[in-house]
Short mmCIF file of C-alpha atoms in Angstrom, two decimals:
data_model
loop_
_atom_site.label_atom_id
_atom_site.label_comp_id
_atom_site.label_asym_id
_atom_site.label_seq_id
_atom_site.Cartn_x
_atom_site.Cartn_y
_atom_site.Cartn_z
CA MET V 12 -7.89 -24.55 -78.10
CA LYS V 13 -7.89 -25.72 -75.43
CA LEU V 14 -3.68 -25.59 -74.21
CA ALA V 15 -2.32 -28.94 -71.74
CA VAL V 16 0.77 -29.23 -69.94
CA VAL V 17 2.84 -30.63 -66.99
CA THR V 18 4.49 -28.21 -65.90
CA SER V 19 3.19 -25.49 -62.77
CA LYS V 20 1.05 -21.58 -63.39
CA ASP V 21 4.00 -20.43 -61.53
CA ARG V 22 6.25 -21.95 -64.61
CA SER V 23 7.96 -19.60 -67.59
CA LEU V 24 6.80 -23.03 -70.25
CA THR V 25 3.10 -22.20 -68.65
CA LYS V 26 3.04 -18.50 -68.12
CA GLY V 27 3.83 -18.52 -71.73
CA LEU V 28 0.50 -20.12 -72.78
CA TYR V 29 -0.62 -17.57 -70.39
CA LYS V 30 0.12 -14.91 -72.26
CA PHE V 31 0.41 -16.79 -76.04
CA GLY V 32 -3.83 -17.17 -75.01
CA GLU V 33 -3.72 -13.75 -74.52
CA ILE V 34 -2.21 -12.79 -77.44
CA ILE V 35 -5.21 -14.83 -79.63
CA GLU V 36 -7.63 -13.38 -77.58
CA LYS V 37 -6.88 -10.01 -78.52
CA GLU V 38 -5.50 -10.57 -82.39
CA THR V 39 -8.46 -12.32 -83.30
CA GLY V 40 -10.63 -10.85 -81.57
CA GLY V 41 -12.06 -13.52 -79.57
CA SER V 42 -13.29 -15.84 -82.14
CA ILE V 43 -10.66 -17.98 -80.74
CA LYS V 44 -10.80 -18.68 -77.25
CA VAL V 45 -8.53 -20.16 -75.35
CA GLU V 46 -8.10 -22.14 -72.21
CA VAL V 47 -4.80 -23.58 -70.48
CA TYR V 48 -4.72 -26.64 -68.48
CA PRO V 49 -1.95 -26.72 -65.98
CA ASP V 50 -0.52 -29.36 -63.56
CA GLY V 51 -1.20 -32.01 -65.81
CA GLN V 52 -4.97 -31.35 -65.48
CA LEU V 53 -5.79 -32.87 -68.67
CA GLY V 54 -3.14 -35.95 -68.01
CA GLY V 55 0.78 -36.73 -68.32
CA ASP V 56 2.86 -35.68 -71.34
CA LEU V 57 2.36 -39.26 -72.97
CA ALA V 58 -1.80 -38.50 -72.60
CA VAL V 59 -0.88 -35.07 -74.17
CA PHE V 60 0.66 -36.67 -77.83
CA GLU V 61 -2.59 -38.93 -78.01
CA GLY V 62 -4.50 -35.30 -76.72
CA LEU V 63 -3.15 -32.93 -79.79
CA LYS V 64 -3.63 -36.93 -82.32
CA MET V 65 -6.90 -36.91 -81.62
CA GLY V 66 -7.97 -33.33 -81.84
CA THR V 67 -9.20 -32.96 -77.95
CA ILE V 68 -6.44 -30.63 -76.76
CA GLN V 69 -5.63 -28.30 -79.33
CA GLY V 70 -2.08 -27.23 -78.44
CA THR V 71 0.65 -27.78 -76.09
CA THR V 72 4.45 -27.03 -75.18
CA MET V 73 6.17 -29.89 -73.90
CA SER V 74 10.26 -31.91 -73.09
CA THR V 75 12.02 -33.24 -76.45
CA GLY V 76 12.22 -36.18 -74.86
CA PRO V 77 8.33 -37.81 -74.68
CA ILE V 78 7.83 -36.17 -78.06
CA SER V 79 10.14 -39.05 -79.82
CA SER V 80 8.74 -41.77 -77.96
CA PHE V 81 6.06 -40.93 -81.17
CA VAL V 82 8.47 -39.06 -83.11
CA PRO V 83 12.42 -41.28 -82.22
CA ARG V 84 13.96 -38.90 -84.85
CA PHE V 85 13.82 -36.54 -81.43
CA ALA V 86 16.00 -37.73 -78.77
CA VAL V 87 19.21 -36.62 -81.18
CA LEU V 88 18.13 -33.10 -78.81
CA ASP V 89 19.04 -35.00 -75.55
CA LEU V 90 22.27 -35.98 -76.69
CA PRO V 91 24.86 -35.21 -73.19
CA PHE V 92 26.40 -32.65 -73.68
CA LEU V 93 25.62 -31.10 -76.91
CA PHE V 94 24.99 -26.72 -76.14
CA LYS V 95 27.20 -24.93 -74.36
CA ASP V 96 25.04 -22.50 -73.72
CA ALA V 97 21.41 -21.42 -74.04
CA GLU V 98 22.22 -19.21 -77.62
CA THR V 99 24.18 -21.76 -78.86
CA ALA V 100 20.95 -23.31 -78.80
CA TYR V 101 19.32 -21.51 -79.39
CA LYS V 102 20.59 -20.83 -82.39
CA VAL V 103 20.91 -25.15 -83.70
CA LEU V 104 17.45 -24.59 -83.24
CA ASP V 105 15.55 -21.73 -85.39
CA GLY V 106 18.03 -22.58 -87.67
CA GLU V 107 17.70 -25.62 -90.30
CA ILE V 108 18.30 -28.62 -88.43
CA GLY V 109 15.54 -27.51 -86.33
CA LYS V 110 13.40 -26.52 -88.29
CA GLU V 111 13.83 -30.08 -90.42
CA LEU V 112 11.90 -32.06 -86.98
CA LEU V 113 9.96 -29.81 -86.77
CA LYS V 114 8.58 -31.27 -89.98
CA ASP V 115 8.82 -34.63 -88.47
CA LEU V 116 5.80 -34.08 -86.41
CA GLN V 117 3.11 -34.11 -88.94
CA SER V 118 3.98 -37.60 -90.05
CA VAL V 119 2.12 -38.32 -86.49
CA GLY V 120 -0.99 -35.68 -86.93
CA VAL V 121 0.85 -32.22 -84.82
CA ILE V 122 1.91 -29.37 -86.07
CA GLY V 123 5.41 -28.30 -84.71
CA LEU V 124 5.48 -24.62 -84.42
CA ASN V 125 8.79 -23.86 -82.59
CA TYR V 126 11.52 -24.29 -79.73
CA TRP V 127 10.40 -22.64 -76.56
CA GLU V 128 13.16 -23.90 -72.80
CA ASN V 129 12.63 -26.16 -70.35
CA GLY V 130 16.51 -25.76 -69.07
CA PHE V 131 19.48 -27.69 -68.63
CA ARG V 132 19.42 -30.19 -67.05
CA HIS V 133 20.80 -30.50 -63.01
CA LEU V 134 21.44 -33.59 -60.85
CA THR V 135 20.50 -33.38 -57.03
CA ASN V 136 20.75 -35.71 -54.38
CA ASN V 137 20.80 -35.86 -50.70
CA VAL V 138 23.68 -38.49 -49.74
CA ARG V 139 27.37 -36.57 -50.75
CA GLU V 140 28.03 -32.99 -52.76
CA VAL V 141 29.24 -34.33 -55.97
CA LYS V 142 31.66 -32.66 -57.75
CA SER V 143 33.10 -35.14 -59.84
CA VAL V 144 32.31 -38.49 -61.91
CA ASP V 145 33.73 -40.81 -59.14
CA ASP V 146 30.61 -38.66 -56.51
CA ILE V 147 28.38 -40.55 -58.62
CA LYS V 148 28.57 -43.89 -58.10
CA GLY V 149 26.42 -45.90 -56.58
CA LEU V 150 23.44 -43.42 -56.20
CA LYS V 151 20.91 -44.36 -57.32
CA ILE V 152 19.13 -41.26 -58.74
CA ARG V 153 15.28 -41.41 -61.02
CA THR V 154 15.85 -40.11 -64.77
CA LEU V 155 12.79 -39.76 -67.23
CA GLU V 156 11.34 -42.74 -69.11
CA ASN V 157 13.77 -42.61 -72.10
CA LYS V 158 16.30 -44.66 -73.04
CA LEU V 159 19.00 -42.18 -73.79
CA HIS V 160 18.47 -41.18 -70.59
CA ILE V 161 18.47 -44.81 -68.06
CA ASP V 162 22.54 -45.07 -70.26
CA LEU V 163 23.26 -41.63 -69.98
CA TRP V 164 22.76 -42.25 -66.63
CA LYS V 165 25.31 -46.11 -66.47
CA GLU V 166 27.74 -44.47 -68.38
CA LEU V 167 27.97 -42.03 -64.85
CA GLY V 168 28.58 -44.90 -62.74
CA ALA V 169 24.56 -44.15 -60.78
CA ASN V 170 22.38 -46.68 -60.76
CA PRO V 171 19.01 -44.97 -63.09
CA VAL V 172 15.45 -45.84 -62.13
CA PRO V 173 12.74 -44.32 -64.52
CA MET V 174 10.17 -42.87 -62.56
CA ALA V 175 6.85 -40.21 -64.21
CA TYR V 176 7.67 -36.93 -62.39
CA THR V 177 4.71 -36.76 -60.96
CA GLU V 178 5.44 -39.80 -58.74
CA LEU V 179 8.90 -38.47 -57.78
CA PHE V 180 9.09 -35.80 -54.97
CA THR V 181 7.50 -39.38 -52.96
CA ALA V 182 9.81 -41.41 -53.95
CA LEU V 183 12.98 -38.74 -52.71
CA GLU V 184 11.06 -38.50 -49.94
CA GLN V 185 11.06 -42.13 -48.42
CA HIS V 186 14.55 -42.23 -50.34
CA VAL V 187 13.31 -44.84 -52.92
CA VAL V 188 16.16 -42.75 -55.02
CA ASP V 189 18.15 -40.79 -54.42
CA GLY V 190 18.43 -38.01 -56.21
CA GLN V 191 17.23 -36.53 -59.34
CA GLU V 192 17.93 -34.42 -62.51
CA ASN V 193 15.81 -31.51 -63.53
CA PRO V 194 16.45 -27.06 -64.63
CA VAL V 195 15.92 -25.67 -61.71
CA GLY V 196 13.54 -24.18 -62.23
CA ASN V 197 11.32 -28.01 -61.45
CA VAL V 198 13.96 -28.77 -58.08
CA LYS V 199 12.65 -25.32 -56.92
CA THR V 200 8.31 -25.03 -57.95
CA GLY V 201 9.15 -29.12 -57.16
CA LYS V 202 10.15 -27.88 -54.11
CA PHE V 203 12.89 -30.58 -54.40
CA ASN V 204 14.79 -28.31 -51.50
CA GLU V 205 12.84 -29.79 -48.94
CA VAL V 206 14.05 -33.79 -50.12
CA GLN V 207 17.89 -33.29 -51.97
CA LYS V 208 20.49 -31.39 -50.07
CA TYR V 209 23.45 -30.83 -53.03
CA LEU V 210 22.74 -29.03 -56.23
CA THR V 211 25.01 -30.19 -59.14
CA LYS V 212 25.14 -27.79 -61.56
CA THR V 213 26.10 -30.85 -64.45
CA GLY V 214 24.12 -28.92 -67.68
CA HIS V 215 24.33 -32.70 -68.85
CA VAL V 216 21.32 -32.30 -71.76
CA TYR V 217 19.40 -28.94 -72.24
CA ASN V 218 15.57 -29.51 -72.86
CA ALA V 219 14.04 -27.95 -75.50
CA SER V 220 10.43 -27.59 -75.14
CA VAL V 221 8.89 -28.09 -78.21
CA PHE V 222 5.76 -25.65 -79.33
CA MET V 223 2.71 -27.84 -80.63
CA ILE V 224 -0.44 -27.98 -82.55
CA SER V 225 -3.22 -30.14 -83.49
CA LYS V 226 -3.20 -30.51 -86.85
CA LYS V 227 -6.81 -31.42 -86.70
CA PHE V 228 -7.08 -27.61 -85.21
CA TRP V 229 -5.07 -26.24 -88.14
CA ASP V 230 -6.93 -27.97 -89.94
CA THR V 231 -9.72 -26.60 -89.78
CA LEU V 232 -8.38 -21.95 -89.48
CA SER V 233 -8.67 -20.26 -92.20
CA ASN V 234 -5.15 -19.14 -93.31
CA LYS V 235 -5.36 -15.19 -91.42
CA GLU V 236 -5.73 -16.85 -87.69
CA ARG V 237 -3.42 -19.46 -88.76
CA GLU V 238 -0.85 -16.85 -90.03
CA ILE V 239 -2.03 -15.20 -86.74
CA ILE V 240 -1.12 -17.88 -84.88
CA THR V 241 1.95 -18.33 -85.86
CA LYS V 242 3.74 -14.99 -84.90
CA ALA V 243 1.46 -14.70 -81.35
CA ALA V 244 3.92 -18.43 -81.20
CA GLU V 245 7.41 -16.63 -82.02
CA GLU V 246 6.45 -13.41 -79.77
CA VAL V 247 6.40 -15.85 -77.03
CA LYS V 248 9.29 -17.83 -78.06
CA ASP V 249 10.61 -14.76 -77.74
CA TYR V 250 9.65 -14.08 -73.99
CA GLN V 251 9.11 -17.46 -72.39
CA ARG V 252 13.02 -18.39 -73.15
CA LYS V 253 13.81 -14.53 -71.55
CA LEU V 254 11.45 -15.50 -69.14
CA ASN V 255 13.07 -19.43 -68.54
CA GLN V 256 16.87 -17.24 -68.23
CA GLN V 257 15.86 -15.30 -65.53
CA GLU V 258 13.39 -18.08 -63.84
CA ASP V 259 16.82 -20.19 -63.38
CA LYS V 260 19.09 -17.48 -62.19
CA GLU V 261 16.10 -16.65 -58.91
CA SER V 262 15.90 -20.33 -58.65
CA PHE V 263 19.75 -21.15 -57.86
CA ASP V 264 19.25 -18.34 -55.24
CA TYR V 265 16.09 -19.19 -53.87
CA LEU V 266 18.03 -22.46 -53.35
CA LYS V 267 21.01 -21.79 -51.60
CA GLN V 268 19.36 -19.08 -49.48
CA GLN V 269 17.05 -22.52 -48.30
CA GLY V 270 20.27 -24.39 -47.23
CA MET V 271 21.13 -25.93 -50.90
CA VAL V 272 24.29 -26.31 -51.55
CA ILE V 273 25.54 -25.98 -54.95
CA THR V 274 28.09 -27.03 -55.62
CA GLU V 275 29.93 -25.61 -59.68
CA LEU V 276 32.49 -27.82 -62.11
CA THR V 277 35.69 -27.38 -62.53
CA PRO V 278 35.93 -26.77 -66.36
CA GLU V 279 39.14 -30.45 -65.36
CA GLU V 280 35.59 -32.15 -64.29
CA LYS V 281 33.42 -31.34 -66.37
CA GLN V 282 35.00 -32.88 -69.01
CA LYS V 283 35.43 -35.78 -67.59
CA PHE V 284 31.48 -36.18 -67.76
CA ILE V 285 31.87 -35.56 -71.66
CA GLU V 286 34.29 -38.14 -72.63
CA LYS V 287 32.04 -40.11 -69.63
CA VAL V 288 29.67 -40.51 -72.52
CA GLN V 289 30.87 -41.00 -75.75
CA ALA V 290 29.77 -43.87 -75.08
CA VAL V 291 25.97 -42.57 -75.44
CA TYR V 292 26.99 -40.82 -78.86
CA LYS V 293 28.26 -44.09 -80.33
CA LYS V 294 24.45 -46.55 -79.39
CA TYR V 295 22.54 -43.58 -80.57
CA ALA V 296 24.31 -42.26 -83.75
CA PRO V 297 22.96 -45.17 -85.69
CA GLN V 298 19.11 -44.90 -84.71
CA PHE V 299 19.46 -41.09 -84.91
CA GLY V 300 21.85 -41.22 -88.63
CA GLU V 301 25.22 -40.96 -88.20
CA ASP V 302 24.89 -37.66 -90.63
CA LEU V 303 22.37 -35.39 -88.43
CA VAL V 304 24.90 -36.75 -85.24
CA ASN V 305 27.04 -35.00 -86.77
CA ARG V 306 25.79 -32.28 -88.24
CA LEU V 307 23.98 -31.07 -84.39
CA VAL V 308 27.44 -31.82 -83.38
CA GLU V 309 29.77 -29.69 -86.08
CA ALA V 310 27.02 -26.35 -85.34
CA GLY V 311 26.74 -27.03 -81.47
CA LYS V 312 30.71 -25.85 -81.51
#
């Protein structure tokens, strides 16, 4: 069972896959052997997802952004400021709406088991401290290769530059872009503090990371093996989320020690960010289904 992931072996998501592997090998008595390939060794997110569909890769965890290239409704989870905190996100994702979205994956030959956590995305840049929406104006910000994310940064007044994560450090170093946005764990493991001075805790998008298995592989398993995998995925979900929360805290502390300026937005300023991005909801709600968006917004309150 090959598990591939783009994150480094130090990230909580990768540690979750190692933990999953340990449980599976122990519980199946070694009838399933697990190999973990971190750091994008088997390709970026899109290549890994293709591998799941074909059955050449048996499992992964990845953010909802890349998944939406194959299953468009998943992009609904990338709507800005959807969840006020991680607990709210867990409640919604582990509930009815989360399960409904996981079912969509079967149409492309993938089994979605549950949601792990990549974390809230925050803004970094090397030009000025961002304390308000106005401070974003004109900054060249690298975004995910995803239309919703591009529109979100346009609404906030930035010049978004979509780019693969693997090219990001060099782009920051060579001033191709002024800044980027990622969960703080990625800022630390990607060593972005070496080329970025300011970090603002915007928390503009909550990144769930879906744990998925190839349907081709799933279909070869006995009921007992499926049960073991499902149970292990649930155990690791809780383990990985706790680990990620801890990683978040430690990463902020570490970056501060390294001399990064860490800025908290005031509640008034945060509200201005939320108001600025309402146009993104208007534009995308018809694509995802007004009903789904309304249910999500309600559940996130």
